[in-house]
GROMACS .gro file of C-alpha atoms in nm:
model
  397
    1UNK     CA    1   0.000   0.000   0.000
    2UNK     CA    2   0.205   0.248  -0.113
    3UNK     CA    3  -0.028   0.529  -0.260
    4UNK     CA    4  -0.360   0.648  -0.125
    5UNK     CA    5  -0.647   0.397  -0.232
    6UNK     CA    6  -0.946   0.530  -0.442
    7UNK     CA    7  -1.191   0.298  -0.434
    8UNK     CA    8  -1.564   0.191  -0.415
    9UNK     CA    9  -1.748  -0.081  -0.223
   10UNK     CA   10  -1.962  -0.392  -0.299
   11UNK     CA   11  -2.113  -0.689   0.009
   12UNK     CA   12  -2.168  -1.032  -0.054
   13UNK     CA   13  -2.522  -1.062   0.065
   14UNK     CA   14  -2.589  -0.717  -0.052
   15UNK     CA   15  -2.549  -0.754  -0.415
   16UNK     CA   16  -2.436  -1.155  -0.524
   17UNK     CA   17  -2.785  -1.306  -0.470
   18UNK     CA   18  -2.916  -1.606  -0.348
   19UNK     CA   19  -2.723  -1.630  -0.038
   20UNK     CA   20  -2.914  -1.919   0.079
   21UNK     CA   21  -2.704  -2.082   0.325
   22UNK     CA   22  -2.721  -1.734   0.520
   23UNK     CA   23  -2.842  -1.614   0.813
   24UNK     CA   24  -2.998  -1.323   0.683
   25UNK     CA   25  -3.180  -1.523   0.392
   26UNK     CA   26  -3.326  -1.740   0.691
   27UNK     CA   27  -3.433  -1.411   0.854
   28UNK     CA   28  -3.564  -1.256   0.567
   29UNK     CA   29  -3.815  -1.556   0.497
   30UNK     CA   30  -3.955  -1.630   0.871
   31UNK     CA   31  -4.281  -1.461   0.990
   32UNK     CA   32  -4.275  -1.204   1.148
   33UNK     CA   33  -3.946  -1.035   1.013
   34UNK     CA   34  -3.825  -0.719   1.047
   35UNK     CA   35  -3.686  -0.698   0.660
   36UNK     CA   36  -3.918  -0.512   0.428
   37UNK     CA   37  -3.856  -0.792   0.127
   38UNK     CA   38  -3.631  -1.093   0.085
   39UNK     CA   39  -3.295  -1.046  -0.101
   40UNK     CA   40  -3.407  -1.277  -0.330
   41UNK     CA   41  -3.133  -1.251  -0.690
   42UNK     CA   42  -2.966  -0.899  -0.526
   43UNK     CA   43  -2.780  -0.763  -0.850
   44UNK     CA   44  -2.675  -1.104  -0.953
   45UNK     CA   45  -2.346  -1.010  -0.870
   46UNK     CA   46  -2.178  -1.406  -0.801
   47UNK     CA   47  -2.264  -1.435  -1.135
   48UNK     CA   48  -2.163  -1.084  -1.303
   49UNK     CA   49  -1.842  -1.052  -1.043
   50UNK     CA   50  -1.616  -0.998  -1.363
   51UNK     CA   51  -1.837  -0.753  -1.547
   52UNK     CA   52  -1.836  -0.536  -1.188
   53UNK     CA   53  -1.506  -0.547  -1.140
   54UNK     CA   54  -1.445  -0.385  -1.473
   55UNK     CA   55  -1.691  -0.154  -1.402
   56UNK     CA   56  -1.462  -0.016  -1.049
   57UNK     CA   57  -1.168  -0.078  -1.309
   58UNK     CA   58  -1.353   0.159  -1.614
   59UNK     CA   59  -1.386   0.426  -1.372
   60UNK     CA   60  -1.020   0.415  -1.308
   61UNK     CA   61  -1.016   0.363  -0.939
   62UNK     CA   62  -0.767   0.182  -0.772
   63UNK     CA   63  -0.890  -0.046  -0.528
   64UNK     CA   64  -1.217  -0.269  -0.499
   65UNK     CA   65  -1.337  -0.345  -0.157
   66UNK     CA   66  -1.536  -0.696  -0.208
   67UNK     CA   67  -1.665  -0.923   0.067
   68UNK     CA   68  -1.635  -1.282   0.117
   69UNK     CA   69  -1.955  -1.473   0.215
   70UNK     CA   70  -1.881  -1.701   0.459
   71UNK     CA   71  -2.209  -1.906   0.414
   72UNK     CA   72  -2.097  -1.989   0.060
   73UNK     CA   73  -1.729  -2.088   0.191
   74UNK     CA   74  -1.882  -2.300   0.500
   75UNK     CA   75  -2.216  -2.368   0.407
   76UNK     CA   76  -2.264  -2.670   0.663
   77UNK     CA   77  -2.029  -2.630   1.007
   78UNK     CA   78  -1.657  -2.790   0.903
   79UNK     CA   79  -1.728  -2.843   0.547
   80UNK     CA   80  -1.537  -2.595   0.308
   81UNK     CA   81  -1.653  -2.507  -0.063
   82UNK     CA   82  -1.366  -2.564  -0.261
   83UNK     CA   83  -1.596  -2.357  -0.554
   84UNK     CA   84  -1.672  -2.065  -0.306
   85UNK     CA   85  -1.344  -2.015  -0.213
   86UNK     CA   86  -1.207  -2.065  -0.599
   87UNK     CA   87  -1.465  -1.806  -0.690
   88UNK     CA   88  -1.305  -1.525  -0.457
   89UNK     CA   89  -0.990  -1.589  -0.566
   90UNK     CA   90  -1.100  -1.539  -0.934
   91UNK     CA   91  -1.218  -1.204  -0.850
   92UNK     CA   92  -0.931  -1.090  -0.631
   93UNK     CA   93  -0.743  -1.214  -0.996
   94UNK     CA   94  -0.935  -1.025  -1.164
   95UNK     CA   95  -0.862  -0.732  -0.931
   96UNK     CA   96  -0.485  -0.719  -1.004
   97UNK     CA   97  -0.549  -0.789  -1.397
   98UNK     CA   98  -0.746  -0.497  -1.400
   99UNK     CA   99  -0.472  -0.261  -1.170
  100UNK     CA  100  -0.771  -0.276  -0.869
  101UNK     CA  101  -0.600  -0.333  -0.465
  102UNK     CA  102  -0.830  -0.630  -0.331
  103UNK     CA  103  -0.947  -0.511  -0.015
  104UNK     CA  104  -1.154  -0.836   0.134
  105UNK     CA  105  -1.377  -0.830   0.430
  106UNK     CA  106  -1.442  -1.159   0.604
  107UNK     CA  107  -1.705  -1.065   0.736
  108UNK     CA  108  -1.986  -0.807   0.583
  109UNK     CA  109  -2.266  -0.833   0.873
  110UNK     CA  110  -2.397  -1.215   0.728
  111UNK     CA  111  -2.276  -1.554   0.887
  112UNK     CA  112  -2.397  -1.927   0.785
  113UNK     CA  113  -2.715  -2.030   0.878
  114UNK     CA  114  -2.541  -2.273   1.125
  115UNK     CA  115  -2.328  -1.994   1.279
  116UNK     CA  116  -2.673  -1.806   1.403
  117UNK     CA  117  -2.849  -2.170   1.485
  118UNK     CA  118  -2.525  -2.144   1.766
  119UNK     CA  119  -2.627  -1.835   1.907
  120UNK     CA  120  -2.387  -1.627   1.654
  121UNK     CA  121  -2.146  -1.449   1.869
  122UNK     CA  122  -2.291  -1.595   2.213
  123UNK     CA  123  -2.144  -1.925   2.153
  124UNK     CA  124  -1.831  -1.940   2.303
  125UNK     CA  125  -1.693  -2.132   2.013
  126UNK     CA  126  -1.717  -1.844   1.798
  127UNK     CA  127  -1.387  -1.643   1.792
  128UNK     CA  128  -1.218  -2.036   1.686
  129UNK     CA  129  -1.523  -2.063   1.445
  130UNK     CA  130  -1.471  -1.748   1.267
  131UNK     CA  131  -1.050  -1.765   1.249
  132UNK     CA  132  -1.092  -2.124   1.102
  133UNK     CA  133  -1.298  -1.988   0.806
  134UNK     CA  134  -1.089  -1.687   0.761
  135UNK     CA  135  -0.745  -1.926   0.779
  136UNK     CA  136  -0.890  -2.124   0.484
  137UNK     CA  137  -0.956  -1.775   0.287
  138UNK     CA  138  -0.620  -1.674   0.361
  139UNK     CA  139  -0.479  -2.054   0.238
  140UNK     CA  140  -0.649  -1.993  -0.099
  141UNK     CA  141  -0.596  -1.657  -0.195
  142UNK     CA  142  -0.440  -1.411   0.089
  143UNK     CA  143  -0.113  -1.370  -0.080
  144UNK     CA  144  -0.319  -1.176  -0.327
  145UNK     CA  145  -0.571  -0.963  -0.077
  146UNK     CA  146  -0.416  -0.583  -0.040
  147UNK     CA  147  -0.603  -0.466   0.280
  148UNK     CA  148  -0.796  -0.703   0.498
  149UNK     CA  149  -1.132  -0.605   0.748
  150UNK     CA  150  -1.234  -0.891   1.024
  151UNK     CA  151  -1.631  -0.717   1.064
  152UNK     CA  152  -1.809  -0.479   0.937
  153UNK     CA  153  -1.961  -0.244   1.149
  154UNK     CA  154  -1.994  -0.433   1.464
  155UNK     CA  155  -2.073  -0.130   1.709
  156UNK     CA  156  -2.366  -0.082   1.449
  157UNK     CA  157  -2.620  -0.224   1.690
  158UNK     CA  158  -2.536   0.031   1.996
  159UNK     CA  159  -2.560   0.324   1.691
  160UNK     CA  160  -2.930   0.203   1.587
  161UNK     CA  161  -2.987   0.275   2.019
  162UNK     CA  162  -2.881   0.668   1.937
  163UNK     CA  163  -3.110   0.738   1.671
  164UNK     CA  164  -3.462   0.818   1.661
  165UNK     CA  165  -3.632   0.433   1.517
  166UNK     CA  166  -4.026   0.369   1.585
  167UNK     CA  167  -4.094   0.085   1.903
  168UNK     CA  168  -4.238  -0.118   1.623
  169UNK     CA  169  -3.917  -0.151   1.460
  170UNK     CA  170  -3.745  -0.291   1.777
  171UNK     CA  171  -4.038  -0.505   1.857
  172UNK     CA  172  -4.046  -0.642   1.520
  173UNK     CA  173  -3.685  -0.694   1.590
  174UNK     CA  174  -3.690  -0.903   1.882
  175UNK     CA  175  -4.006  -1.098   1.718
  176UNK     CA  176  -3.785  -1.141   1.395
  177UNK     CA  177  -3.559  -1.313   1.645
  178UNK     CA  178  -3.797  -1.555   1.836
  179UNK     CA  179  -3.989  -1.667   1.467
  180UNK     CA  180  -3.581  -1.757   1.391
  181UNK     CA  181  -3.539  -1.923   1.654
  182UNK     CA  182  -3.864  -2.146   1.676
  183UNK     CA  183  -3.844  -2.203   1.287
  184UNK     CA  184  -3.494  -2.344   1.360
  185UNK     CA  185  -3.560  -2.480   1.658
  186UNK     CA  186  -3.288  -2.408   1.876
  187UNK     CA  187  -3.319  -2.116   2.157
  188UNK     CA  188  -3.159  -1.853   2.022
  189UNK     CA  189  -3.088  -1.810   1.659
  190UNK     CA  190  -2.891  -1.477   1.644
  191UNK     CA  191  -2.749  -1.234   1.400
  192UNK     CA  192  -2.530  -0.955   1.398
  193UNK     CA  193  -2.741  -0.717   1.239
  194UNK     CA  194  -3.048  -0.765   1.461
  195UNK     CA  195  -3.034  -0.765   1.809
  196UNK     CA  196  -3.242  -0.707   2.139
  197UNK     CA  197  -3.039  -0.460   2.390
  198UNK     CA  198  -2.977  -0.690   2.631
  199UNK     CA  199  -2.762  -0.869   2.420
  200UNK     CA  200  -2.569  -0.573   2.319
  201UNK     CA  201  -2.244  -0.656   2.540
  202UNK     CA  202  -2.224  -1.008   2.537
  203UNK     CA  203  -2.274  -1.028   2.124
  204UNK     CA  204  -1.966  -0.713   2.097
  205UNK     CA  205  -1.756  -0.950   2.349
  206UNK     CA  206  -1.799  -1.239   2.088
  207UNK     CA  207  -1.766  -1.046   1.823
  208UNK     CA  208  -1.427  -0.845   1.997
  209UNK     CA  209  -1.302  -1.224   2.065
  210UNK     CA  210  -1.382  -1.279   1.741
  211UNK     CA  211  -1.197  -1.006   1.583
  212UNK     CA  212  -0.890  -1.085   1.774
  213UNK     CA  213  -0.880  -1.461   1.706
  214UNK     CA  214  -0.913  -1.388   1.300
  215UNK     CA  215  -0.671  -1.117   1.354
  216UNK     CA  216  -0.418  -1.388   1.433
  217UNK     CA  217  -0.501  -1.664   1.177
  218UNK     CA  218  -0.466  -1.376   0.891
  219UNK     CA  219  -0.153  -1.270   1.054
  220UNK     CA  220  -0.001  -1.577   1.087
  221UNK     CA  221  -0.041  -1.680   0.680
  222UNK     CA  222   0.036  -1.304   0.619
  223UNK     CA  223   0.202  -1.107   0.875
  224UNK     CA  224   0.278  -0.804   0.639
  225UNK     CA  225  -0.129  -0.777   0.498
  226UNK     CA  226  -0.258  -0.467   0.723
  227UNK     CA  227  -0.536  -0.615   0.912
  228UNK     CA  228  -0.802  -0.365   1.102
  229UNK     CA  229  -1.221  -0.340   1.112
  230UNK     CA  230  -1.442  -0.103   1.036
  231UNK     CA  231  -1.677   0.122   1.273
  232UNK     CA  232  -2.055   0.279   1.187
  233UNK     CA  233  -1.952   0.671   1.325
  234UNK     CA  234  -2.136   0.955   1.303
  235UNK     CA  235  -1.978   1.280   1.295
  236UNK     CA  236  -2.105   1.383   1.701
  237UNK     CA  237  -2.075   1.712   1.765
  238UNK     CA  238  -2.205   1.940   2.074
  239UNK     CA  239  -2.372   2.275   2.041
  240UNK     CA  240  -2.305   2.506   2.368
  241UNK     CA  241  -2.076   2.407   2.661
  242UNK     CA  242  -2.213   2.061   2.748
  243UNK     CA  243  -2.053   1.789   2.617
  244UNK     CA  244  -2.153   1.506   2.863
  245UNK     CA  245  -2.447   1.376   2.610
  246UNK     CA  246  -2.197   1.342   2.306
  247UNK     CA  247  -1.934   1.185   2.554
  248UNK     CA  248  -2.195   0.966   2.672
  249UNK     CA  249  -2.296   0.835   2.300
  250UNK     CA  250  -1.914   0.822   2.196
  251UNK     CA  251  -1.848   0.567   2.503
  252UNK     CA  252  -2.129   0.378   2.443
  253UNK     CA  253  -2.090   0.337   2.071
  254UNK     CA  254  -1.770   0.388   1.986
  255UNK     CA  255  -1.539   0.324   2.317
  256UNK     CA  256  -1.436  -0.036   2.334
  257UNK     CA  257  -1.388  -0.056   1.941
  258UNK     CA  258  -1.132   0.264   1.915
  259UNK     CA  259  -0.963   0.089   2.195
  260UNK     CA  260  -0.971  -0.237   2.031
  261UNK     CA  261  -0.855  -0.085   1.737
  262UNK     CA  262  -0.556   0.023   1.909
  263UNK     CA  263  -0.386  -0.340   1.804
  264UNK     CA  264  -0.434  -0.333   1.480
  265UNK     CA  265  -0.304  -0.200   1.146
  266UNK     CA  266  -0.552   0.067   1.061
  267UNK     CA  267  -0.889   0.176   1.111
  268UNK     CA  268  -1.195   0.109   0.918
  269UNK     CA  269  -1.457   0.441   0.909
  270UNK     CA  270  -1.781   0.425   0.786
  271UNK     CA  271  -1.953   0.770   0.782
  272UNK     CA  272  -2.280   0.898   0.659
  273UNK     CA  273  -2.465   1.144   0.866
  274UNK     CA  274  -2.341   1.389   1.146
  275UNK     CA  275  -2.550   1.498   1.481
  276UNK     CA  276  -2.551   1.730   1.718
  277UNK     CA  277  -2.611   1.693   2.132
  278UNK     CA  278  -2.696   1.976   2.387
  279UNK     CA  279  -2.641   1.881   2.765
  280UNK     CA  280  -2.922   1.664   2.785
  281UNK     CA  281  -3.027   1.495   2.411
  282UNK     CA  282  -2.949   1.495   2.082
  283UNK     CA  283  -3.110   1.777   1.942
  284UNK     CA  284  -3.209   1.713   1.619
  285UNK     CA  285  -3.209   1.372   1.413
  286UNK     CA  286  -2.881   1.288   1.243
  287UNK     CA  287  -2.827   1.439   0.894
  288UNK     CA  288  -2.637   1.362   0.598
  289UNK     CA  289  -2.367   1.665   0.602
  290UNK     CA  290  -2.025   1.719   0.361
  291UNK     CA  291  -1.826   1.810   0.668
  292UNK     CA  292  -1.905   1.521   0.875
  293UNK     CA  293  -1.627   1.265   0.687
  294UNK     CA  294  -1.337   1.442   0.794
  295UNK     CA  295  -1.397   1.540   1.178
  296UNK     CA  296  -1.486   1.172   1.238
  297UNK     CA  297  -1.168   1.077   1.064
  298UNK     CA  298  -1.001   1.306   1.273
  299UNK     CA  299  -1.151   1.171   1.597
  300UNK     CA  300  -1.137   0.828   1.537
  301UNK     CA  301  -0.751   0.862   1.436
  302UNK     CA  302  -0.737   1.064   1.789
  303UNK     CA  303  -0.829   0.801   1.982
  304UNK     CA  304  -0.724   0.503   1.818
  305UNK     CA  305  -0.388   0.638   1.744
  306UNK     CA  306  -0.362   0.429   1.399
  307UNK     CA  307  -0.418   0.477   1.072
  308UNK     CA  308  -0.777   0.553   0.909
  309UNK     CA  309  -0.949   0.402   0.600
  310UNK     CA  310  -1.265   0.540   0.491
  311UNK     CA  311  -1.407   0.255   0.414
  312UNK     CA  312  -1.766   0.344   0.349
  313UNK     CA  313  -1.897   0.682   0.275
  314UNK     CA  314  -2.211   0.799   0.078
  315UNK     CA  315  -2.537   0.913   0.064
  316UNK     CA  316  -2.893   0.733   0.019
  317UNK     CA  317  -3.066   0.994  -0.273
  318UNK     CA  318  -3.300   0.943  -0.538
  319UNK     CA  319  -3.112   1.245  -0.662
  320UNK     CA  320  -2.782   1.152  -0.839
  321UNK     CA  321  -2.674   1.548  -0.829
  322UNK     CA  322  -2.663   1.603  -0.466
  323UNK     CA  323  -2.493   1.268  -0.482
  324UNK     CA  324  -2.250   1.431  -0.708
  325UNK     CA  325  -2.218   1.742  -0.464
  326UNK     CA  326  -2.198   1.521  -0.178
  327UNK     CA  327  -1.889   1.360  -0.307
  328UNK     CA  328  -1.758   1.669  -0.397
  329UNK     CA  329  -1.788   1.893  -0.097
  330UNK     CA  330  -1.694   1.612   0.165
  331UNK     CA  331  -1.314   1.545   0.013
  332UNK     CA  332  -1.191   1.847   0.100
  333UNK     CA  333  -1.237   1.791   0.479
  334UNK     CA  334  -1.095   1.443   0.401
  335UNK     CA  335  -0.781   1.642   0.248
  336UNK     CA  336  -0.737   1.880   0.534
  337UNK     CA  337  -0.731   1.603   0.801
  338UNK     CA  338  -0.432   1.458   0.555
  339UNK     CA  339  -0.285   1.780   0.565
  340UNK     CA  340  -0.255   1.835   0.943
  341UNK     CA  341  -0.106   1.479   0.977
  342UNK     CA  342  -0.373   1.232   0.969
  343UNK     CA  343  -0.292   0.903   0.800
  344UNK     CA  344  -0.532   0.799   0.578
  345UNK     CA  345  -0.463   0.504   0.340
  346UNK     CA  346  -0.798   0.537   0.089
  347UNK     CA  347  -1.100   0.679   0.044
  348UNK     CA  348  -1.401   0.374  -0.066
  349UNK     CA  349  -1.694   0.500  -0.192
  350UNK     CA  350  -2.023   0.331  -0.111
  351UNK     CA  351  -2.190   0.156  -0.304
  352UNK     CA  352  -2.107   0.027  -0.649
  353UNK     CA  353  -2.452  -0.016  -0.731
  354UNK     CA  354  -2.760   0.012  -0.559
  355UNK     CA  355  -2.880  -0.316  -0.379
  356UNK     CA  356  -3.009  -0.465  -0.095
  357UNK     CA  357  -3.045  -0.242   0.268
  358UNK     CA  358  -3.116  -0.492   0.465
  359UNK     CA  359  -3.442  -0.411   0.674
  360UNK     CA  360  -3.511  -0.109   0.431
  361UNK     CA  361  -3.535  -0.394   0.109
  362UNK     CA  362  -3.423  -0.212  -0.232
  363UNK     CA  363  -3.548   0.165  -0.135
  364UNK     CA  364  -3.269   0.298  -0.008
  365UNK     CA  365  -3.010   0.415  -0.320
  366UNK     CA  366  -2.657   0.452  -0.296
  367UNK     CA  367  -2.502   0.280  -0.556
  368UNK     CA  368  -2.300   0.521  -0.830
  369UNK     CA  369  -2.511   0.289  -1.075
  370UNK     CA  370  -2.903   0.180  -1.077
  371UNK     CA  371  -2.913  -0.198  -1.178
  372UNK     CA  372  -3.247  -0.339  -1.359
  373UNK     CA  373  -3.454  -0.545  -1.097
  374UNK     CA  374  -3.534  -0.748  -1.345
  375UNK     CA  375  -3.269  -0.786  -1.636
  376UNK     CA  376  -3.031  -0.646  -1.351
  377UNK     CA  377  -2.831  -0.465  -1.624
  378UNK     CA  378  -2.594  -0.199  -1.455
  379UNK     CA  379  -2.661   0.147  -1.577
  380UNK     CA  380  -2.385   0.432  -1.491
  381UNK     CA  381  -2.567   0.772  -1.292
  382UNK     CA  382  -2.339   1.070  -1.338
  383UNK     CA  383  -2.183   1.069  -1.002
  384UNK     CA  384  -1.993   0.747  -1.131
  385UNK     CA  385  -1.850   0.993  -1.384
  386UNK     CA  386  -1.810   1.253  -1.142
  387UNK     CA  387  -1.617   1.041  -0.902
  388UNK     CA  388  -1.421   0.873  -1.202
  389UNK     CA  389  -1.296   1.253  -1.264
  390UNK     CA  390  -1.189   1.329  -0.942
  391UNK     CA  391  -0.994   1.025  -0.923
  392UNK     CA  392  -0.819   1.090  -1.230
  393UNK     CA  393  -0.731   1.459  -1.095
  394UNK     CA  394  -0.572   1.293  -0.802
  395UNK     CA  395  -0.414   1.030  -0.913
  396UNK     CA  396  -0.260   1.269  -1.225
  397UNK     CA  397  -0.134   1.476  -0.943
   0.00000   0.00000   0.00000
C-alpha cells in the first residue's frame, strides 16, 4: 500500500444473490421479520463478479473493496466449498489484472445459517469458528488480498440505540428473532445485524473475541497484509458548553472498538450522517452533512492512534446530483485532516450499485449505478463519472 487507495465498495449478501445458506436469507423468509422484502437474486453479482469489477476498473479507481460470504465458503459447520473459495480468488485475480487493490472483508454483517443456529457471537466457540474460516480464505488466496477487514460495522447495533427508530421496529426486531429461533428450533438463533439490547455486550464480546482470534489466523499466513475493522460513526458534535451527552454516545458506541482498534493496522470508518447533542439529548435527528467525513476521521484517528481508512462513505438519494455534490464537498475535509497529519490510506466510496439495505429492502439508493430489478443490467448515474474525474485529478497529481 504504497499510494492512497481510491476505491468503491460492494457486500456479498448485498449484491451476489441467493445467499441461501445465510443467516440473513433465513431471517428474511420467517414470519414475522423485520426486513421489508427478501434479497431474493440482489444484482446477480456471483454471477456478473467480472463484469463489476471492470466496471470499479472503467472508472479508473484503484482499489475494490469486495466481501467474502462465509455461508458460501462454510455452508454446513466444518465443510469448506472448494468452488466458493475458488470463486473469490478469481475475483481478487481479476482485481490485479485490471490494476484494482483487493481489499476483502471476512465478514460483511452475514454468517452461515449454522453460525446463528449457535447463538452467533454468544457461543463461546465463535472467535475459533470465525478464524478457522478466515485461515482457509487466507490458504487460498491471501497472498493476493491488499487490505484485509475482520467485521463490518460491529458497534452498528449500539448506533441504531442513538437514533430516533419507531418501538415497532425494535419489537419487530426481537419478534424477527424468536420466529428464527422457533423455525430453527434451537433457543436462540442470532445475528449480527439484529439484536435485542440486552444482548448488546455479550454479542460485541464475541464479536471483539472474534476479531482478535481472526486477527491472528490472517496474521499468521500473512504477517505483512494490514489487518483492522471497520466502525458505523457519526460525525457527534455538541452545540453550547455541554458535552456530557456526546461523551456519553461516543463511550457507548464507539469506546471499546477505538480501543480495540488500538492493536491493529488501521482503522476502518464508515460515515454517513453527522448529529448534534446539547447537555441533555441529541437535538435534532442525524443528517447527511459534507463536513461530517473528515472530523470523524479526525476523531477516530485521535483516539485510536492508527491509521484511518474510509471505508464506506455515501449518501442514500434518489437524486444523483446532490450525490455528485456530496462527493464533492466532503473530500476536502478528508484532504485537510491529511494535511494536518492524519494518516489515511484510501478513500471507498459506497456503493457500487444500488442493492439490498437490509431491513429497508431495495429503497434505499446509494449505488454510483441503478441496476435493472429485473434484467439487472448496470446502468452508470453521473456521479460514477463525477467520481471517475476526481480520481483521475488525483491520481494525475
Amino acid at each position: 500500500m504504497t499510494s492512497f487507495l481510491w476505491g468503491v465498495a460492494t457486500a456479498g449478501h448485498q449484491f451476489e444473490g441467493d445467499n441461501a445458506a445465510s443467516d440473513t436469507w433465513f431471517a428474511e423468509n420467517v414470519q414475522p421479520t423485520a426486513f421489508r422484502e427478501p434479497s431474493g437474486k440482489a444484482c446477480d453479482g456471483y454471477a456478473r463478479w467480472r463484469e463489476d469489477v471492470d466496471l470499479v476498473a472503467g472508472m479508473g479507481l484503484t482499489a475494490y473493496r469486495f466481501s467474502v460470504e462465509w455461508a458460501r465458503v462454510e455452508p454446513r459447520e466444518g465443510e469448506f466449498d472448494a468452488g466458493a473459495l475458488a470463486h473469490y480468488e478469481a475475483v481478487a485475480d481479476r482485481c490485479l489484472e485490471r490494476g484494482l487493490a483487493p481489499i476483502v472483508t471476512f465478514n460483511h454483517m452475514t454468517s452461515p445459517h449454522w453460525f446463528a443456529a449457535r447463538g452467533a457471537w454468544l457461543d463461546p466457540s465463535s472467535p475459533g469458528l470465525f478464524a478457522r474460516y478466515c485461515d482457509r480464505v487466507m490458504a487460498a488466496f491471501g497472498d493476493r488480498i491488499a487490505v484485509g477487514l475482520t467485521l463490518n460495522e460491529p458497534n452498528l447495533p449500539r448506533l441504531l440505540a442513538w437514533m430516533a427508530i419507531p418501538d415497532f421496529v425494535r419489537d419487530l426486531e426481537r419478534a424477527t428473532l424468536e420466529a428464527a429461533s422457533a423455525a430453527a428450533g434451537v433457543p436462540r438463533y442470532r445475528l449480527a445485524n439484529v439484536m435485542v439490547p440486552e444482548e448488546f455486550d455479550a454479542m460485541a464480546d464475541g464479536m471483539t473475541a472474534g476479531h482478535r482470534a481472526a486477527r491472528e489466523a490472517i496474521k499468521a499466513r500473512r504477517p505483512d497484509l494490514p489487518v483492522g475493522f471497520s466502525l458505523a460513526m457519526v460525525d457527534d458534535q455538541v452545540t453550547g458548553d455541554d458535552p456530557s451527552v456526546r461523551d456519553r454516545k461516543r463511550a457507548e458506541v464507539y469506546g471499546r472498538w477505538l480501543e480495540l482498534a488500538r492493536e491493529d493496522d488501521f482503522l476502518g470508518v464508515q460515515n454517513y450522517e453527522r448529529q448534534y447533542y446539547d447537555g441533555s439529548d441529541p437535538i435534532v435527528p442525524s443528517e447527511v452533512d459534507a463536513r461530517s467525513l473528515g472530523e470523524c476521521v479526525r476523531y477516530a484517528h485521535a483516539v485510536a492512534g492508527v491509521p484511518i481508512l474510509v471505508s464506506e462513505h455515501g449518501i442514500n438519494t434518489e437524486d444523483d446530483t446532490r450525490r455528485a455534490e456530496f462527493i464533492e464537498q466532503s473530500l476536502p475535509g478528508l484532504t485537510a485532516a491529511i494535511d494536518d497529519g492524519v494518516p489515511v490510506l484510501g478513500y471507498i466510496h459506497w456503493t457500487l450499485m444500488d442493492n439490498y439495505e437490509w431491513i429497508f429492502g431495495y429503497g434505499p439508493k446509494l449505488g454510483l449505478h441503478t441496476v435493472d430489478r429485473e434484467t439487472f443490467a448496470r446502468t452508470p448515474k453521473p456521479s460514477a463519472a463525477v467520481y471517475a474525474a476526481i480520481v483521475a485529478k488525483a491520481t494525475r497529481g
